[in-house]
Amino acid sequence: MHERRPGLDPAVAEVRRAVRSGLDGRAGAILVALSGGADSLALAAATAFEAPRLGIRAEAVVIDHRLQDGSATIAERAADIARGLGLAARVVAVEVRGAGGPEAAARDARYAALARAAAETGADAVLLGHTLDDQAETVLLGLARGSGAASLSGMSPERRDATGPVWLRPLLGVRREVTAAACVAEGLDPWRDPHNLDPAYARVRVRETVLPTLERELGPGVAEALARTAEQLREDAAAFQDMIDETIEDIVEHAEAGISVSVAALAANPAALRNRIVRYVVDSEFGVALTRAQTLEVARLATDWHGQGPIDLPGCVARRVGGRIEIVARAAS
């Protein structure tokens, strides 16, 4: 166990300890996603301290979404703070557009830009400043949407996409109040994004109203409990994924313009695994996230077959053909 240095602020020590643990076993180069807010500033400061001691080259990347007047100035200010901490820093401007609303479009643009920056610099990992509070908010939002265990499992401390860098969230066990205190202790002045106070965003309403109400009515520790729930569900999801991978090899085959699944084998699995298999194969083949109602309709082709016709799904069609369920591109139906 690491001893806290005399005079080292407890909040700074906690953030550094979390970053040190997140970087354990890594080498080479990493990027720190820096918005200029308290969470990412505390992360950048801790990384600037810990990375050189681990032989890791670290650089900060500030994404300018260009959604607010003066955004370029705000981004350059954050980059200058990073340089003052001893980090190399760059600002990357992006164009925010696409489906799903401005929040989702901004997130997609941000992650794509960070992935490109990682490729350009040879960085294998990108550090993100999400805290325990962010995790609790994510779980509550998933619960409100009825999104299922995959959503309730929240954000992973470490995740690698099919291509691109590892996304690391070393502060998922750290409260937001700790990152704010660490910034104060280190003399860092965070930028306060007005979007983070705009009640038009569901996450802001959860942060400013819902979680404080739960803490007040149920007692302290609600955020930690939600984060623990997410961790447990991630363990369950990982176990299910292993089972899905093993099962799919035996029951899924390629079909013309799609895939086919054995009716008997699908029906023989428990409902929880059966439904996950359906969602997984459709997502893998067509990039479509099925709703629960759609998933159950497809599963009934195996478990409750009464001669029903094809089921229209986004971009594809599911139909029973003999002893198999075929899921094919809509044009091929």
Coordinates of C-alpha atoms in Angstrom, one line a residue:
M1 CA 0.0 0.0 0.0
H2 CA 1.3 3.4 -1.0
E3 CA 1.9 5.9 1.8
R4 CA 0.6 9.4 1.4
R5 CA 3.5 11.9 1.4
P6 CA 3.5 14.4 4.2
G7 CA 1.7 17.6 3.0
L8 CA 0.2 16.0 -0.1
D9 CA -3.5 16.9 -0.3
P10 CA -5.8 13.8 0.2
A11 CA -7.8 14.6 -2.9
V12 CA -4.6 14.9 -5.1
A13 CA -3.3 11.7 -3.6
E14 CA -6.6 9.8 -4.4
V15 CA -6.6 10.9 -8.0
R16 CA -3.0 10.1 -8.5
R17 CA -3.5 6.7 -6.9
A18 CA -6.4 6.0 -9.3
V19 CA -4.4 7.0 -12.3
R20 CA -1.3 5.0 -11.2
S21 CA -3.5 1.9 -10.9
G22 CA -5.1 2.6 -14.3
L23 CA -1.7 2.9 -16.0
D24 CA -0.2 -0.2 -14.3
G25 CA 1.5 -2.5 -16.8
R26 CA 1.3 0.0 -19.6
A27 CA 4.2 1.4 -21.7
G28 CA 4.7 3.6 -24.7
A29 CA 2.4 6.5 -25.3
I30 CA -1.1 7.6 -24.0
L31 CA -3.5 10.5 -24.6
V32 CA -5.5 12.3 -22.0
A33 CA -8.9 13.7 -23.2
L34 CA -9.0 17.2 -21.7
S35 CA -12.1 19.4 -21.7
G36 CA -10.9 21.9 -19.2
G37 CA -13.5 20.8 -16.6
A38 CA -12.5 19.7 -13.1
D39 CA -12.6 16.0 -13.8
S40 CA -10.4 16.1 -16.9
L41 CA -8.1 18.7 -15.3
A42 CA -7.5 16.5 -12.2
L43 CA -6.9 13.6 -14.5
A44 CA -4.4 15.5 -16.6
A45 CA -2.5 16.7 -13.6
A46 CA -2.3 13.2 -12.1
T47 CA -1.2 11.8 -15.4
A48 CA 1.5 14.5 -15.8
F49 CA 2.8 13.4 -12.4
E50 CA 2.5 9.6 -12.7
A51 CA 3.2 8.9 -16.4
P52 CA 6.9 10.0 -16.4
R53 CA 7.6 7.8 -13.3
L54 CA 6.2 4.8 -15.2
G55 CA 8.2 5.6 -18.4
I56 CA 5.0 6.5 -20.3
R57 CA 4.8 9.4 -22.8
A58 CA 1.6 11.4 -22.2
E59 CA -0.1 14.0 -24.3
A60 CA -3.3 16.0 -23.8
V61 CA -5.9 16.3 -26.5
V62 CA -8.6 19.0 -26.3
I63 CA -11.6 18.7 -28.6
D64 CA -13.1 21.9 -29.8
H65 CA -16.7 21.0 -30.7
R66 CA -17.3 24.6 -32.0
L67 CA -20.8 24.6 -30.5
Q68 CA -20.3 27.7 -28.4
D69 CA -19.0 31.2 -29.1
G70 CA -15.4 31.4 -28.0
S71 CA -14.9 27.7 -28.0
A72 CA -11.5 27.9 -29.7
T73 CA -10.3 30.2 -26.9
I74 CA -11.6 27.9 -24.2
A75 CA -9.9 24.9 -25.9
E76 CA -6.6 26.8 -26.2
R77 CA -6.8 27.8 -22.5
A78 CA -7.2 24.1 -21.5
A79 CA -4.3 23.1 -23.7
D80 CA -2.1 25.9 -22.1
I81 CA -3.0 24.5 -18.7
A82 CA -1.9 21.1 -19.8
R83 CA 1.4 22.4 -21.1
G84 CA 1.9 24.2 -17.7
L85 CA 1.5 20.8 -16.1
G86 CA 4.3 19.4 -18.3
L87 CA 2.2 17.6 -20.9
A88 CA 2.4 18.1 -24.6
A89 CA -1.0 19.3 -25.8
R90 CA -3.0 19.7 -29.0
V91 CA -6.4 21.2 -29.9
V92 CA -8.5 19.3 -32.5
A93 CA -11.6 21.1 -33.9
V94 CA -14.4 18.8 -35.1
E95 CA -17.7 19.2 -36.9
V96 CA -20.7 18.0 -34.9
R97 CA -23.4 16.5 -37.1
G98 CA -25.4 13.3 -37.4
A99 CA -28.4 11.5 -36.0
G100 CA -29.4 11.1 -32.3
G101 CA -29.4 14.7 -31.2
P102 CA -26.5 17.2 -30.5
E103 CA -25.3 15.4 -27.4
A104 CA -24.9 12.1 -29.2
A105 CA -23.4 13.7 -32.3
A106 CA -20.9 15.6 -30.2
R107 CA -19.9 12.4 -28.4
D108 CA -19.4 10.6 -31.7
A109 CA -17.3 13.4 -33.2
R110 CA -15.2 13.6 -30.0
Y111 CA -14.4 9.9 -29.8
A112 CA -13.6 9.7 -33.5
A113 CA -11.2 12.6 -33.2
L114 CA -9.6 11.1 -30.1
A115 CA -9.1 7.8 -32.0
R116 CA -7.5 9.6 -34.9
A117 CA -5.2 11.5 -32.6
A118 CA -4.2 8.2 -31.0
A119 CA -3.4 6.7 -34.3
E120 CA -1.4 9.7 -35.4
T121 CA 0.7 9.8 -32.2
G122 CA 1.1 6.0 -31.8
A123 CA -0.8 6.1 -28.5
D124 CA -2.4 2.8 -27.5
A125 CA -4.7 4.2 -24.8
V126 CA -6.9 7.3 -24.3
L127 CA -7.7 8.3 -20.7
L128 CA -11.1 9.7 -20.1
G129 CA -12.2 11.7 -17.0
H130 CA -15.5 9.9 -16.1
T131 CA -16.0 9.7 -12.4
L132 CA -18.1 7.6 -10.0
D133 CA -20.8 10.2 -10.3
D134 CA -20.9 9.9 -14.1
Q135 CA -21.2 6.2 -13.6
A136 CA -24.2 6.6 -11.3
E137 CA -25.9 9.0 -13.7
T138 CA -25.4 6.5 -16.5
V139 CA -27.0 3.7 -14.5
L140 CA -30.0 5.8 -13.6
L141 CA -30.5 7.0 -17.2
G142 CA -30.3 3.3 -18.4
L143 CA -32.8 2.3 -15.7
A144 CA -35.2 5.1 -16.7
R145 CA -35.0 4.0 -20.4
G146 CA -35.6 0.3 -19.6
S147 CA -32.4 -0.5 -21.5
G148 CA -31.6 -3.8 -19.9
A149 CA -28.4 -5.1 -18.2
A150 CA -26.1 -4.0 -21.0
S151 CA -27.0 -0.3 -20.3
L152 CA -27.2 -0.7 -16.5
S153 CA -23.6 -2.1 -16.5
G154 CA -22.6 1.5 -17.3
M155 CA -19.1 2.5 -18.5
S156 CA -16.2 0.0 -18.4
P157 CA -12.9 1.1 -16.7
E158 CA -11.1 -0.4 -19.8
R159 CA -12.5 -1.1 -23.2
R160 CA -11.0 -1.6 -26.6
D161 CA -13.0 -1.2 -29.8
A162 CA -12.6 -3.6 -32.7
T163 CA -10.2 -1.0 -34.1
G164 CA -8.6 1.9 -32.3
P165 CA -7.2 2.6 -28.9
V166 CA -8.0 1.3 -25.4
W167 CA -10.4 3.6 -23.6
L168 CA -9.4 3.9 -20.0
R169 CA -11.5 5.5 -17.2
P170 CA -9.2 5.4 -14.2
L171 CA -11.4 7.8 -12.1
L172 CA -14.6 5.6 -12.1
G173 CA -14.1 5.0 -8.4
V174 CA -13.5 8.6 -7.6
R175 CA -16.2 11.1 -6.6
R176 CA -16.6 14.4 -8.5
E177 CA -16.1 16.3 -5.3
V178 CA -12.7 14.8 -5.0
T179 CA -11.6 15.9 -8.5
A180 CA -12.9 19.4 -7.7
A181 CA -10.9 19.4 -4.5
A182 CA -7.8 18.2 -6.3
C183 CA -8.0 21.1 -8.7
V184 CA -8.3 23.6 -5.8
A185 CA -5.3 22.0 -4.1
E186 CA -3.2 22.2 -7.2
G187 CA -4.2 25.7 -8.1
L188 CA -6.1 24.7 -11.2
D189 CA -9.0 26.8 -12.4
P190 CA -11.5 24.5 -14.3
W191 CA -13.7 25.7 -17.1
R192 CA -17.4 25.4 -16.2
D193 CA -19.4 24.3 -19.2
P194 CA -22.8 26.0 -19.2
H195 CA -24.2 22.9 -20.9
N196 CA -23.5 21.0 -17.7
L197 CA -26.2 23.2 -16.0
D198 CA -28.8 23.2 -18.8
P199 CA -31.8 21.2 -17.6
A200 CA -32.8 20.6 -21.2
Y201 CA -30.3 17.6 -21.0
A202 CA -31.6 14.5 -19.2
R203 CA -28.1 13.9 -17.7
V204 CA -28.1 17.4 -16.1
R205 CA -31.5 16.8 -14.5
V206 CA -30.2 13.5 -13.1
R207 CA -27.1 15.2 -11.8
E208 CA -28.7 18.3 -10.4
T209 CA -32.0 17.0 -9.2
V210 CA -32.5 13.2 -9.2
L211 CA -29.3 12.0 -7.5
P212 CA -29.4 14.7 -4.8
T213 CA -33.0 13.9 -4.1
L214 CA -32.2 10.2 -3.8
E215 CA -29.3 11.0 -1.5
R216 CA -31.5 13.2 0.6
E217 CA -34.5 10.8 0.8
L218 CA -32.6 7.5 1.0
G219 CA -29.4 8.5 2.7
P220 CA -25.8 8.9 1.5
G221 CA -24.2 6.3 -0.6
V222 CA -26.7 6.0 -3.4
A223 CA -24.1 7.0 -6.1
E224 CA -21.7 4.3 -4.7
A225 CA -24.4 1.7 -4.7
L226 CA -25.3 2.5 -8.3
A227 CA -21.7 2.2 -9.3
R228 CA -21.4 -1.2 -7.5
T229 CA -24.5 -2.4 -9.3
A230 CA -22.8 -1.4 -12.6
E231 CA -19.7 -3.3 -11.7
Q232 CA -21.6 -6.5 -10.8
L233 CA -23.7 -6.3 -14.1
R234 CA -20.5 -5.9 -16.1
E235 CA -19.2 -9.1 -14.6
D236 CA -22.5 -10.8 -15.5
A237 CA -22.4 -9.4 -19.0
A238 CA -18.8 -10.7 -19.5
A239 CA -19.9 -14.2 -18.4
F240 CA -22.9 -14.1 -20.8
Q241 CA -20.7 -12.9 -23.6
D242 CA -18.4 -15.9 -23.2
M243 CA -21.4 -18.2 -23.3
I244 CA -22.8 -16.5 -26.3
D245 CA -19.5 -16.8 -28.2
E246 CA -19.3 -20.5 -27.4
T247 CA -23.0 -21.1 -28.4
I248 CA -22.9 -19.1 -31.6
E249 CA -20.2 -21.3 -33.1
D250 CA -22.6 -24.2 -33.0
I251 CA -25.9 -22.7 -33.9
V252 CA -25.3 -19.8 -36.3
E253 CA -24.5 -20.2 -40.0
H254 CA -24.2 -17.8 -42.9
A255 CA -27.2 -17.5 -45.2
E256 CA -27.6 -15.6 -48.4
A257 CA -27.7 -11.9 -47.5
G258 CA -27.6 -12.7 -43.8
I259 CA -27.4 -15.4 -41.2
S260 CA -29.4 -18.3 -39.9
V261 CA -29.9 -19.7 -36.4
S262 CA -30.9 -23.2 -35.4
V263 CA -34.5 -23.2 -34.0
A264 CA -34.0 -26.2 -31.8
A265 CA -30.7 -25.0 -30.3
L266 CA -32.0 -21.5 -29.8
A267 CA -35.2 -22.8 -28.1
A268 CA -33.1 -25.1 -25.8
N269 CA -31.3 -22.1 -24.2
P270 CA -32.6 -20.2 -21.2
A271 CA -34.6 -17.1 -22.1
A272 CA -31.8 -14.7 -20.9
L273 CA -29.2 -16.3 -23.1
R274 CA -31.6 -16.9 -26.0
N275 CA -32.5 -13.2 -26.1
R276 CA -29.0 -12.1 -25.8
I277 CA -28.0 -14.3 -28.7
V278 CA -30.7 -12.8 -30.9
R279 CA -29.7 -9.3 -30.1
Y280 CA -26.0 -10.0 -30.5
V281 CA -26.2 -11.8 -33.9
V282 CA -28.5 -9.0 -35.4
D283 CA -26.2 -6.3 -34.1
S284 CA -23.1 -8.1 -35.3
E285 CA -24.5 -8.7 -38.8
F286 CA -26.5 -5.6 -39.4
G287 CA -25.4 -3.0 -36.8
V288 CA -28.9 -2.9 -35.4
A289 CA -29.8 -2.6 -31.7
L290 CA -33.1 -4.4 -31.3
T291 CA -35.7 -3.3 -28.7
R292 CA -36.9 -5.8 -26.2
A293 CA -40.2 -6.2 -28.0
Q294 CA -38.4 -6.9 -31.3
T295 CA -36.1 -9.4 -29.6
L296 CA -39.0 -11.3 -28.1
E297 CA -40.8 -11.4 -31.5
V298 CA -37.7 -13.0 -33.1
A299 CA -37.3 -15.4 -30.3
R300 CA -40.9 -16.5 -30.6
L301 CA -40.1 -17.8 -34.1
A302 CA -38.3 -20.6 -32.1
T303 CA -40.3 -20.9 -28.9
D304 CA -43.9 -20.1 -30.0
W305 CA -44.2 -20.9 -33.6
H306 CA -47.7 -20.7 -35.1
G307 CA -46.8 -20.1 -38.7
Q308 CA -46.4 -16.4 -38.2
G309 CA -44.9 -14.5 -41.1
P310 CA -41.6 -12.5 -41.4
I311 CA -40.8 -9.9 -38.8
D312 CA -39.7 -6.5 -40.1
L313 CA -36.7 -5.2 -38.3
P314 CA -34.6 -2.1 -38.9
G315 CA -32.7 -2.9 -42.1
C316 CA -33.4 -6.6 -42.0
V317 CA -36.2 -9.3 -41.8
A318 CA -36.4 -12.3 -39.6
R319 CA -38.3 -15.4 -40.8
R320 CA -38.6 -19.0 -40.0
V321 CA -37.5 -21.4 -42.8
G322 CA -37.9 -25.1 -41.7
G323 CA -35.7 -25.7 -38.7
R324 CA -33.8 -22.4 -38.9
I325 CA -34.5 -18.7 -38.4
E326 CA -33.1 -16.6 -41.2
I327 CA -32.3 -13.0 -40.6
V328 CA -31.5 -11.4 -43.9
A329 CA -31.2 -7.9 -45.4
R330 CA -34.5 -6.4 -46.2
A331 CA -33.9 -6.1 -49.9
A332 CA -33.3 -9.9 -50.0
S333 CA -36.7 -10.7 -48.5

